[in-house]
mmCIF file of C-alpha atoms (C1' of nucleotides) in Angstrom:
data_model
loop_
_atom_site.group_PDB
_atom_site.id
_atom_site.type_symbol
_atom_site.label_atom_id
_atom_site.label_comp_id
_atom_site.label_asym_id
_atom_site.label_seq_id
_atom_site.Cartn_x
_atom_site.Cartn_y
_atom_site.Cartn_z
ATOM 1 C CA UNK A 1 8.230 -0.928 15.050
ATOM 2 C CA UNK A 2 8.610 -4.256 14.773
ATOM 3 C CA UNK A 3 11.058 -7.210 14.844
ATOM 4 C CA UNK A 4 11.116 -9.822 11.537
ATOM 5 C CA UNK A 5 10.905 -13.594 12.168
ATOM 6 C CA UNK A 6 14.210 -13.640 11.299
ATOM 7 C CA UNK A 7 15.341 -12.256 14.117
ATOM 8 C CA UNK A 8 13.179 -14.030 16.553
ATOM 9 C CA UNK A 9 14.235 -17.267 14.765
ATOM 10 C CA UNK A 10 17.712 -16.798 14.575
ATOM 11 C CA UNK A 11 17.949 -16.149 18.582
ATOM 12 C CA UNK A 12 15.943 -19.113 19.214
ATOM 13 C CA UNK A 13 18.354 -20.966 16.977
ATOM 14 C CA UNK A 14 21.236 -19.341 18.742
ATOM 15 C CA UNK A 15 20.079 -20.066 22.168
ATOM 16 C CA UNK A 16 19.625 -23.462 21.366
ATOM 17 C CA UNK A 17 23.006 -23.271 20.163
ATOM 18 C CA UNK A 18 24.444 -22.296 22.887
ATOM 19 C CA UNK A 19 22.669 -24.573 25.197
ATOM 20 C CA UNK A 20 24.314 -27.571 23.550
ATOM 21 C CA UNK A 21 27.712 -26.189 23.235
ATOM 22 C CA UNK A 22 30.373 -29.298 23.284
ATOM 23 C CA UNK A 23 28.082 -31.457 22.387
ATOM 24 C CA UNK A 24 29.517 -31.862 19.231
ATOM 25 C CA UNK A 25 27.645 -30.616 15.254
ATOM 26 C CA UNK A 26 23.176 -29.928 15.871
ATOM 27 C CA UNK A 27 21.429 -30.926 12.671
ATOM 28 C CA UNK A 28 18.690 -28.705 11.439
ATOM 29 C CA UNK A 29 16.276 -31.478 12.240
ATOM 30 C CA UNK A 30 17.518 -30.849 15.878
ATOM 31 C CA UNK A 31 17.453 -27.151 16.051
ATOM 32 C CA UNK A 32 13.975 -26.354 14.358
ATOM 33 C CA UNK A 33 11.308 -26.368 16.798
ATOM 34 C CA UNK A 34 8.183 -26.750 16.352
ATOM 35 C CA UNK A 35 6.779 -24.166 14.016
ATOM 36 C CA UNK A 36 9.699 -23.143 12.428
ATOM 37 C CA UNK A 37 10.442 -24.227 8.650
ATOM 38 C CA UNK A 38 13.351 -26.467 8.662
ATOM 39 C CA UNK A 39 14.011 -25.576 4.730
ATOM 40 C CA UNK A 40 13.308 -21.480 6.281
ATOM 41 C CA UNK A 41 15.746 -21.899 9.294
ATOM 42 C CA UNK A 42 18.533 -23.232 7.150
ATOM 43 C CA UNK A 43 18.627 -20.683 5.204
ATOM 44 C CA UNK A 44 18.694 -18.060 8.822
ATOM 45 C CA UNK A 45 21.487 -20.655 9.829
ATOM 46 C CA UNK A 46 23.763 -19.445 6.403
ATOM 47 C CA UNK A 47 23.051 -16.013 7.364
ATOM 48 C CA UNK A 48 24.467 -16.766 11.405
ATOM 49 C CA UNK A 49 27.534 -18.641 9.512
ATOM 50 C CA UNK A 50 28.575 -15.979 6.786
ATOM 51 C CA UNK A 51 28.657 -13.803 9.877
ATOM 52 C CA UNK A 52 30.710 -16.137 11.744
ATOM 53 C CA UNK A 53 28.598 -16.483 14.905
ATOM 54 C CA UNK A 54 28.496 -20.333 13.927
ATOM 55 C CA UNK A 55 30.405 -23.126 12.559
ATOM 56 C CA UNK A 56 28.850 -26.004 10.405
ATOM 57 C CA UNK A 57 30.222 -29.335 9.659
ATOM 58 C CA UNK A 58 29.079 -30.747 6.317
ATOM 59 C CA UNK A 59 28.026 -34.428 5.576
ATOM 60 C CA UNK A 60 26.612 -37.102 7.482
ATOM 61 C CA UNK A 61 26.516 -36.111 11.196
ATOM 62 C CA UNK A 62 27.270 -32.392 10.598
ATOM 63 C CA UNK A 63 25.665 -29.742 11.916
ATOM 64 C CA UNK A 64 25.846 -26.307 13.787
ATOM 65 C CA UNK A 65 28.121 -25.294 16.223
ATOM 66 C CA UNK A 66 28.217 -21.838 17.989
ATOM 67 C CA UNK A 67 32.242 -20.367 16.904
ATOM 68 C CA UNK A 68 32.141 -18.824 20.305
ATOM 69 C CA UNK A 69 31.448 -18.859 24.251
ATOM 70 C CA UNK A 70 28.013 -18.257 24.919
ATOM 71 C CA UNK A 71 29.556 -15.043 27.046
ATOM 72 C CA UNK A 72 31.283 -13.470 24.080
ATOM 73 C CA UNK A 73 27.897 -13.482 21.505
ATOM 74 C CA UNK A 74 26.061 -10.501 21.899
ATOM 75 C CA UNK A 75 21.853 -9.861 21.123
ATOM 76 C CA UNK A 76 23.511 -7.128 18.457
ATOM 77 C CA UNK A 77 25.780 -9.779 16.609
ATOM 78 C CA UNK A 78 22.737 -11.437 16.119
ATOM 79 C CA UNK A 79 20.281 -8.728 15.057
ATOM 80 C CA UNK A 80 22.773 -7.873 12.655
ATOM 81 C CA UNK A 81 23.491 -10.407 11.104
ATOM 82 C CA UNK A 82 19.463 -11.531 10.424
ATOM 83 C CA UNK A 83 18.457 -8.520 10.174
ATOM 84 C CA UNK A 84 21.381 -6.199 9.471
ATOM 85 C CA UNK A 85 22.485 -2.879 10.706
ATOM 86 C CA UNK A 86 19.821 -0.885 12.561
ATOM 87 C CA UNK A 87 18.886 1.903 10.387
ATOM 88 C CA UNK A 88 15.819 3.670 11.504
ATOM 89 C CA UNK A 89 16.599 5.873 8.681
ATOM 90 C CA UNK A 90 18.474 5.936 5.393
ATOM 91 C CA UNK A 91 19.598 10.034 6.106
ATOM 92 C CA UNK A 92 22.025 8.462 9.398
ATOM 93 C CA UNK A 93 24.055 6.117 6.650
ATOM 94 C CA UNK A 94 23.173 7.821 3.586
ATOM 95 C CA UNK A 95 24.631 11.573 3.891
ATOM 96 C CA UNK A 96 23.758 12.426 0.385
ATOM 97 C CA UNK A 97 19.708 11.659 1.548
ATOM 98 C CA UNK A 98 19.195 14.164 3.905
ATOM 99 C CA UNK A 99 19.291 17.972 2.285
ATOM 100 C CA UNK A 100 18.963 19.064 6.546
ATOM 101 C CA UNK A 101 22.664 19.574 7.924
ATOM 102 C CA UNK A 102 23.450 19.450 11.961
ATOM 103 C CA UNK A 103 20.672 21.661 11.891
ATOM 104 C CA UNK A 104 18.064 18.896 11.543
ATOM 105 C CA UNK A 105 16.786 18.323 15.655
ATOM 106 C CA UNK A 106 15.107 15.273 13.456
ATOM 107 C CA UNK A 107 18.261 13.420 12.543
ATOM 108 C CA UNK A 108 19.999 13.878 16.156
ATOM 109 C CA UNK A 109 16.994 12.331 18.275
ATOM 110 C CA UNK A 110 17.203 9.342 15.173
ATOM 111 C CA UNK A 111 20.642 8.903 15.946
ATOM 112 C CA UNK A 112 20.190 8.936 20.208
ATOM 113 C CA UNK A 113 17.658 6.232 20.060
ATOM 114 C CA UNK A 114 19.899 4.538 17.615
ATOM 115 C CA UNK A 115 22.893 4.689 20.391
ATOM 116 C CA UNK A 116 20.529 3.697 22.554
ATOM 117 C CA UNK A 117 19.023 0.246 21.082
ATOM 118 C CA UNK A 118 22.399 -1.052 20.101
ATOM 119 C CA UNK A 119 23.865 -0.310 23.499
ATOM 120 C CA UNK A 120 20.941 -2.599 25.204
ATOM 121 C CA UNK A 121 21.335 -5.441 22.658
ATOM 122 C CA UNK A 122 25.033 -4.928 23.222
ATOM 123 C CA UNK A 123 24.830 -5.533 26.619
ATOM 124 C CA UNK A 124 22.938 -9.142 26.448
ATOM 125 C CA UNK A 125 24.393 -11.887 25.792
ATOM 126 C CA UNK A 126 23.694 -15.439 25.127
ATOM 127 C CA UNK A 127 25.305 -16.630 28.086
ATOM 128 C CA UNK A 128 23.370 -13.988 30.339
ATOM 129 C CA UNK A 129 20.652 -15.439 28.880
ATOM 130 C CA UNK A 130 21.581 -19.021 29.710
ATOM 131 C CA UNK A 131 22.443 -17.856 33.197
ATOM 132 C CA UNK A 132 18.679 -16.592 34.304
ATOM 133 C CA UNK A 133 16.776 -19.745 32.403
ATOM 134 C CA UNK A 134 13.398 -18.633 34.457
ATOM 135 C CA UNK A 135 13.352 -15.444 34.835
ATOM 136 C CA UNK A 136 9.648 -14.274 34.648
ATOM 137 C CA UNK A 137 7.733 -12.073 36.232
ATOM 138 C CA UNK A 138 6.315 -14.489 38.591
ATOM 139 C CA UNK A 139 9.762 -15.002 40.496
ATOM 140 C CA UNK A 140 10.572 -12.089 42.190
ATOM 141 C CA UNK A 141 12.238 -13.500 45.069
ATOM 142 C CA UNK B 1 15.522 -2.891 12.793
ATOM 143 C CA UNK B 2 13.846 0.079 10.201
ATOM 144 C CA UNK B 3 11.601 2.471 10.813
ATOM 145 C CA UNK B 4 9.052 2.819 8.110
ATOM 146 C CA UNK B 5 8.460 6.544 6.434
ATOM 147 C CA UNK B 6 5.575 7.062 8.058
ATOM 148 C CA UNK B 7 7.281 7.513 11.813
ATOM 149 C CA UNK B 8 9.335 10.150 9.609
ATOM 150 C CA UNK B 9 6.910 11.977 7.957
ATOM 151 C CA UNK B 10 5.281 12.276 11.309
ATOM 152 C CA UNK B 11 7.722 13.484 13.399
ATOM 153 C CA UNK B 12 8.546 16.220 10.413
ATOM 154 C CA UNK B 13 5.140 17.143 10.368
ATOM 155 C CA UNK B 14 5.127 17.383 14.065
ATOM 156 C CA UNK B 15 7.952 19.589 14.645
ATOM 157 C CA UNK B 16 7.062 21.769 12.038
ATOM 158 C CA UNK B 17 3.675 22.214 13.888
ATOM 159 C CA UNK B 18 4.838 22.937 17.051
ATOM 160 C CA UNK B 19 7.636 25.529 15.730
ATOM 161 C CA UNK B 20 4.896 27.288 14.096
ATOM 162 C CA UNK B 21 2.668 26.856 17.431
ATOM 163 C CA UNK B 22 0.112 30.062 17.702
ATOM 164 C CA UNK B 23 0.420 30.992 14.048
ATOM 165 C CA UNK B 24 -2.695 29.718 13.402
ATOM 166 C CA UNK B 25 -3.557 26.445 11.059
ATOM 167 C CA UNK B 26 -0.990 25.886 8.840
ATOM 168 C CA UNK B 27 -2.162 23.960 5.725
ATOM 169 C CA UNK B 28 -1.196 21.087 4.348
ATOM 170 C CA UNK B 29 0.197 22.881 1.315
ATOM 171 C CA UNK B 30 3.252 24.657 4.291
ATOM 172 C CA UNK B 31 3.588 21.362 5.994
ATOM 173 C CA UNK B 32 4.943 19.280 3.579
ATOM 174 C CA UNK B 33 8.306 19.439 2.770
ATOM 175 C CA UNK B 34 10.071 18.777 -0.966
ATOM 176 C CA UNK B 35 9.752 15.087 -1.712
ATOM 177 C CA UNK B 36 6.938 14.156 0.724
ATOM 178 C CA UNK B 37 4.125 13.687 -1.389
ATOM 179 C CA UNK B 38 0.782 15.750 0.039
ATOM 180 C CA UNK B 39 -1.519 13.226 -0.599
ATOM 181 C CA UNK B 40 0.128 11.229 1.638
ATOM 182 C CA UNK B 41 1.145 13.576 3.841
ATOM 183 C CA UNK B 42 -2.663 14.214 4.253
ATOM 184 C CA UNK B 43 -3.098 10.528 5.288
ATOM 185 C CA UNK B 44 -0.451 10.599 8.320
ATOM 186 C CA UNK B 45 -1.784 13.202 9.553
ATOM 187 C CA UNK B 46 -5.137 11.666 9.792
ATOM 188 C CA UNK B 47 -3.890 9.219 11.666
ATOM 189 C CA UNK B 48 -2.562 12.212 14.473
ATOM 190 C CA UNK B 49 -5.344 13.994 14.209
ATOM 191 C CA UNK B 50 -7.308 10.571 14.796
ATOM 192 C CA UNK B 51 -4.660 10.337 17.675
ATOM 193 C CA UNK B 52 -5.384 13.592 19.460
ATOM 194 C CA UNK B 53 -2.164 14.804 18.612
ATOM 195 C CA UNK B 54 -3.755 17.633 16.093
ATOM 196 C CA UNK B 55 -6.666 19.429 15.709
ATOM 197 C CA UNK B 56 -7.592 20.504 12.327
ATOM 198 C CA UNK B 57 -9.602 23.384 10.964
ATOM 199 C CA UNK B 58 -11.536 22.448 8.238
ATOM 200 C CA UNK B 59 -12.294 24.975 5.061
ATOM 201 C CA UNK B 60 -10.908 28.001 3.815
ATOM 202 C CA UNK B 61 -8.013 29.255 5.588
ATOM 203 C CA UNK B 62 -7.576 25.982 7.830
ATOM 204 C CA UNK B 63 -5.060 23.470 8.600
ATOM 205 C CA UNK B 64 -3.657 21.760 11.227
ATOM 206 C CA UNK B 65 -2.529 22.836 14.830
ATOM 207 C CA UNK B 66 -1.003 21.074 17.799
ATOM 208 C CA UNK B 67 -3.448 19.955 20.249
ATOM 209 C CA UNK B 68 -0.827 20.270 23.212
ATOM 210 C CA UNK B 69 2.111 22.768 24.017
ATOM 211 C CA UNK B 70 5.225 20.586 22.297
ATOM 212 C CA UNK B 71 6.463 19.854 26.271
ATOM 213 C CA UNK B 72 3.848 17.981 26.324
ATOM 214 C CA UNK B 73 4.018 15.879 23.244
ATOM 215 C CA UNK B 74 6.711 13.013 23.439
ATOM 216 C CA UNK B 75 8.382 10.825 20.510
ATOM 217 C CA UNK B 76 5.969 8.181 21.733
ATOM 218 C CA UNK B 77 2.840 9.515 21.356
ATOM 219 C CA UNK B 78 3.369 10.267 17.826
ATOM 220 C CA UNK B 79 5.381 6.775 16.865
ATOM 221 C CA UNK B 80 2.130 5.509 18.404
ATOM 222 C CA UNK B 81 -0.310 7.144 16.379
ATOM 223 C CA UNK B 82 2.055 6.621 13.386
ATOM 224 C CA UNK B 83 3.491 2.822 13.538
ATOM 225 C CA UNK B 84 0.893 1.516 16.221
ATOM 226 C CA UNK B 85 2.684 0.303 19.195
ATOM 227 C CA UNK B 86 6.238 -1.617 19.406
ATOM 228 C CA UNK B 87 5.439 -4.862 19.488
ATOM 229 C CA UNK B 88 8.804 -6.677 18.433
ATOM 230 C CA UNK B 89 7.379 -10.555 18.679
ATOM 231 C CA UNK B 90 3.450 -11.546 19.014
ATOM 232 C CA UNK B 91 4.435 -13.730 21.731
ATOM 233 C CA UNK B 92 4.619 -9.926 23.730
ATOM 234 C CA UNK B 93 1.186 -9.174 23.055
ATOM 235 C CA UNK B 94 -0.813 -12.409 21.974
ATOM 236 C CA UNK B 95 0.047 -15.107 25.143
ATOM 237 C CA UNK B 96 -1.685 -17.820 23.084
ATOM 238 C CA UNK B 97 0.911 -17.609 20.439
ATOM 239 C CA UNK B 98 3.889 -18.839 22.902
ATOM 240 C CA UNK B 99 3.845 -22.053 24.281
ATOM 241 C CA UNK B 100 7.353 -21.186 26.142
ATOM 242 C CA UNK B 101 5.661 -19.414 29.601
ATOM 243 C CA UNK B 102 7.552 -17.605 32.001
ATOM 244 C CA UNK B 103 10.394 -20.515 31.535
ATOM 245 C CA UNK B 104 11.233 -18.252 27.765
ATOM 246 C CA UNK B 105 14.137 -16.026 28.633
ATOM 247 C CA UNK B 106 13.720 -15.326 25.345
ATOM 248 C CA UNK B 107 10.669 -13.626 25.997
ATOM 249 C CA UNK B 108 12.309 -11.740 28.745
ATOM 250 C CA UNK B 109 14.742 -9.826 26.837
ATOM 251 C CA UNK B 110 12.613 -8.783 23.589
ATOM 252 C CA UNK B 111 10.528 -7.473 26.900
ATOM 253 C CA UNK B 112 13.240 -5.349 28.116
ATOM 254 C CA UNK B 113 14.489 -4.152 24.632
ATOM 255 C CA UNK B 114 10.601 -2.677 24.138
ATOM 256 C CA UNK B 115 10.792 -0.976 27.744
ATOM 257 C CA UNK B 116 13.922 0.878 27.072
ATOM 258 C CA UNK B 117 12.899 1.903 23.809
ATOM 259 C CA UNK B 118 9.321 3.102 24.639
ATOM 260 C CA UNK B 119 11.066 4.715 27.871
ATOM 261 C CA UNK B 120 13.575 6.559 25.584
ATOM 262 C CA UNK B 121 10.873 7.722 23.074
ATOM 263 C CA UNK B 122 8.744 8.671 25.910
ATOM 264 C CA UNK B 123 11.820 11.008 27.340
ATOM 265 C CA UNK B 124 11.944 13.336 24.123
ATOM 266 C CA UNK B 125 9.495 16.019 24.054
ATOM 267 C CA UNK B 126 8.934 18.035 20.513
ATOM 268 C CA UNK B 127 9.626 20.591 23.240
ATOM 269 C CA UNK B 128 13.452 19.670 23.754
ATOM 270 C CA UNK B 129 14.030 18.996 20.360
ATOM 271 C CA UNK B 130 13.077 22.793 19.637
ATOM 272 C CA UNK B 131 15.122 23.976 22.435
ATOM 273 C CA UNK B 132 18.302 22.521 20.839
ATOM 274 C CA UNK B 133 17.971 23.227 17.179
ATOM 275 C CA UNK B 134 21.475 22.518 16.488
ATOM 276 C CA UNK B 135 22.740 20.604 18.647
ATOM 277 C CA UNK B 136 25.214 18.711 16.468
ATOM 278 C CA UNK B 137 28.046 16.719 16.678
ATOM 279 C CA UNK B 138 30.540 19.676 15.653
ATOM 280 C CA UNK B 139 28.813 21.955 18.198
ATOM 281 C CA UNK B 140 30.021 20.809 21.918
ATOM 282 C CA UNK B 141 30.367 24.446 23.820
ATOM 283 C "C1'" DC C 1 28.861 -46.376 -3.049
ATOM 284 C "C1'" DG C 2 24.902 -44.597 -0.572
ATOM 285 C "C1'" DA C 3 22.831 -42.164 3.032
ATOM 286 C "C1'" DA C 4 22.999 -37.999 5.745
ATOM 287 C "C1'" DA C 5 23.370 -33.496 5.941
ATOM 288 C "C1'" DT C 6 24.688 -28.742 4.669
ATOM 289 C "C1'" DC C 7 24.848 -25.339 0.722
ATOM 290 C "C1'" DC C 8 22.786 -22.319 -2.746
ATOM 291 C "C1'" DG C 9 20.233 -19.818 -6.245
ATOM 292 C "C1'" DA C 10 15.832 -19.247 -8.176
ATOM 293 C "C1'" DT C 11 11.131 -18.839 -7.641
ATOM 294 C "C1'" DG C 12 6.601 -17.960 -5.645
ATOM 295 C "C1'" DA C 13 3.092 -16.291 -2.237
ATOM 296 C "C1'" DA C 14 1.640 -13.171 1.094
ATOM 297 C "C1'" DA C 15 1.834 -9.117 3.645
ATOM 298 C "C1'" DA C 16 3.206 -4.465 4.609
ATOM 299 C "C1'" DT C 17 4.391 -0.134 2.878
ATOM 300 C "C1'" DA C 18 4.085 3.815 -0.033
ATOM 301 C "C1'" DG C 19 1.644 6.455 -2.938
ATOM 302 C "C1'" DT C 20 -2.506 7.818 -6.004
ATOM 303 C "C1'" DC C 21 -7.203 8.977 -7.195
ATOM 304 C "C1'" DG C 22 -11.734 10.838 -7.124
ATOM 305 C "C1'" DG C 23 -15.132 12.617 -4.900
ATOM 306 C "C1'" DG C 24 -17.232 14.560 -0.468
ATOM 307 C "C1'" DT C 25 -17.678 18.189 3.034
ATOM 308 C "C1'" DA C 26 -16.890 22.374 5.636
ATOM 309 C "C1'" DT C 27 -15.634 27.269 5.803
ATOM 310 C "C1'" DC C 28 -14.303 31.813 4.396
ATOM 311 C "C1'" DG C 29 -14.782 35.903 1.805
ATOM 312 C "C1'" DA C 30 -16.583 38.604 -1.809
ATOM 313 C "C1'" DT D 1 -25.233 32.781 -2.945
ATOM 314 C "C1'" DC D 2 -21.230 31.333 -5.070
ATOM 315 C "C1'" DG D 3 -16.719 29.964 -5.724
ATOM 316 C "C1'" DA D 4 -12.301 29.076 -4.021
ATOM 317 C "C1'" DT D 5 -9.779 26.870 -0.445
ATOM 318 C "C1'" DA D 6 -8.627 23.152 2.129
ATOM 319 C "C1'" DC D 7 -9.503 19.136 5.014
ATOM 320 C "C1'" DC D 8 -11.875 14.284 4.929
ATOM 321 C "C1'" DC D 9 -12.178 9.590 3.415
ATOM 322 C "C1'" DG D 10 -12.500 5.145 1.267
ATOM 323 C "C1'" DA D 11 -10.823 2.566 -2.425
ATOM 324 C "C1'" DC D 12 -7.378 1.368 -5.424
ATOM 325 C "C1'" DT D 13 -2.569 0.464 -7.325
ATOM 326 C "C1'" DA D 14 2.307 -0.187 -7.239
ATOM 327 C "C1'" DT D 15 6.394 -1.351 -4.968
ATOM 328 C "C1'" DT D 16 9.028 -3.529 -1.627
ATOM 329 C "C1'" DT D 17 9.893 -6.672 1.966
ATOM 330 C "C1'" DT D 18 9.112 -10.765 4.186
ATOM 331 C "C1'" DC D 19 8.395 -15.540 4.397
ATOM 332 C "C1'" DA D 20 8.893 -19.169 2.827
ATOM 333 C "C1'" DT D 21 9.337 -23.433 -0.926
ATOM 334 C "C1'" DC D 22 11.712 -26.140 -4.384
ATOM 335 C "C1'" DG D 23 15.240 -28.669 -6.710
ATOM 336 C "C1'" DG D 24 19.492 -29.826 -7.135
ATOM 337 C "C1'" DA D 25 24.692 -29.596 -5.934
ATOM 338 C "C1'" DT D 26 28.280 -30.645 -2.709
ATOM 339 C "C1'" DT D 27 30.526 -32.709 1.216
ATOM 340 C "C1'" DT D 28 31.380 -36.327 4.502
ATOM 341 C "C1'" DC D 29 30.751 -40.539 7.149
ATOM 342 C "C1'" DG D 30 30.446 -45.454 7.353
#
DNA sequence: CGAAATCCGATGAAAATAGTCGGGTATCGA
DNA sequence: TCGATACCCGACTATTTTCATCGGATTTCG
């Protein structure tokens, strides 16, 4: 199981985001770190705007703006909107897949690990993030 | 966030194993289930025989067994031997590919989003998922 | 007007996934 | 011994997804 660059991408994006909230519009040039297509990223960026987790300004000195508090964006807004839904498979959305009924042990432990990944991203948030900048394992006070 | 076919053809195969636990080898031919192709089929479980997962009886009359009594096999073991392990960035895995050290908080929550998974998958025994075979959301006693 | 910057669809390259094929090998039973 | 059964295995192909790249259109500031 693995996570796209998308999603990797589009937090770092985020975070950076967030860490220059009210400082007015962040061109691409300014967001895209090293590594990271600018032409790639902007297209990421159109993905975090159609899903409303940013605002853009066009023209000369636009830029990206998170729409929100850091507090109020959540890991899962972002993972969905890069990467969409979580869906390990298509018989939990797609009823007409899956010939097993409530019957199928298979589907139910799909659907508790489901529950349980989008309750963990649910519970991070950007500004929780922003709040514990060094956080590592060698700092255990 | 998908999971690929294989972690589902596995876990079928798997379960059907273990429910048919001291019956002998059950061939390939019994395992697979309409619209899993046997070919295939045969190549997953390869990969949990390779894992220890199965042992196999080669020739007439053989098939495949489970190696352990289903308590002891988890959702882990056989997403391992199926998808390789959850690694959702390199940066995880690889330290040379992150130049962000311990200062990435980034880092520090894909970190905690692979422990709870692999701690979830590691809680759910083919065992339990036998002992509940419908346990469905229209059956609460 | 011209430069700065986002927006957008189309296209291409690379990798992962899913599935197929053909032959090899081991074992059972007659 | 022979033939049928059934696993073993590497190579190959097809499909899909991912990861970009490109070129131009549009918007806005100064």
């Amino acid at each position: 199981m693995k996570l796209s660059t998308r999603g990797k991408y589009g937090l770092y994006a985020m975070y950076y985001l967030a860490q220059h909230q009210g400082e007015g519009p962040q061109s691409l040039q300014s967001i895209s770190t090293t590594g990271v297509p600018k032409q790639y990223l902007e297209q990421l960026l159109g993905n975090l705007r159609r899903a409303g987790l940013v605002t853009t300004v066009r023209g000369a000195q636009g830029g990206y703006q998170i729409s929100q508090s850091p507090g109020a964006i959540t890991l899962l807004d972002i993972m969905d909107a890069m990467e969409g839904p979580i869906e390990l498979t298509e018989c939990m959305t797609d009823e007409t897949r899956c010939d097993r009924a409530c019957g199928c042990p298979v589907r139910h432990v799909w659907q508790r690990l489901t529950d349980t990944i989008n309750s963990e991203l649910a519970q991070i948030t950007l500004g929780s993030m922003l709040a514990h900048p060094c956080e590592g394992e060698a700092l255990e006070s």
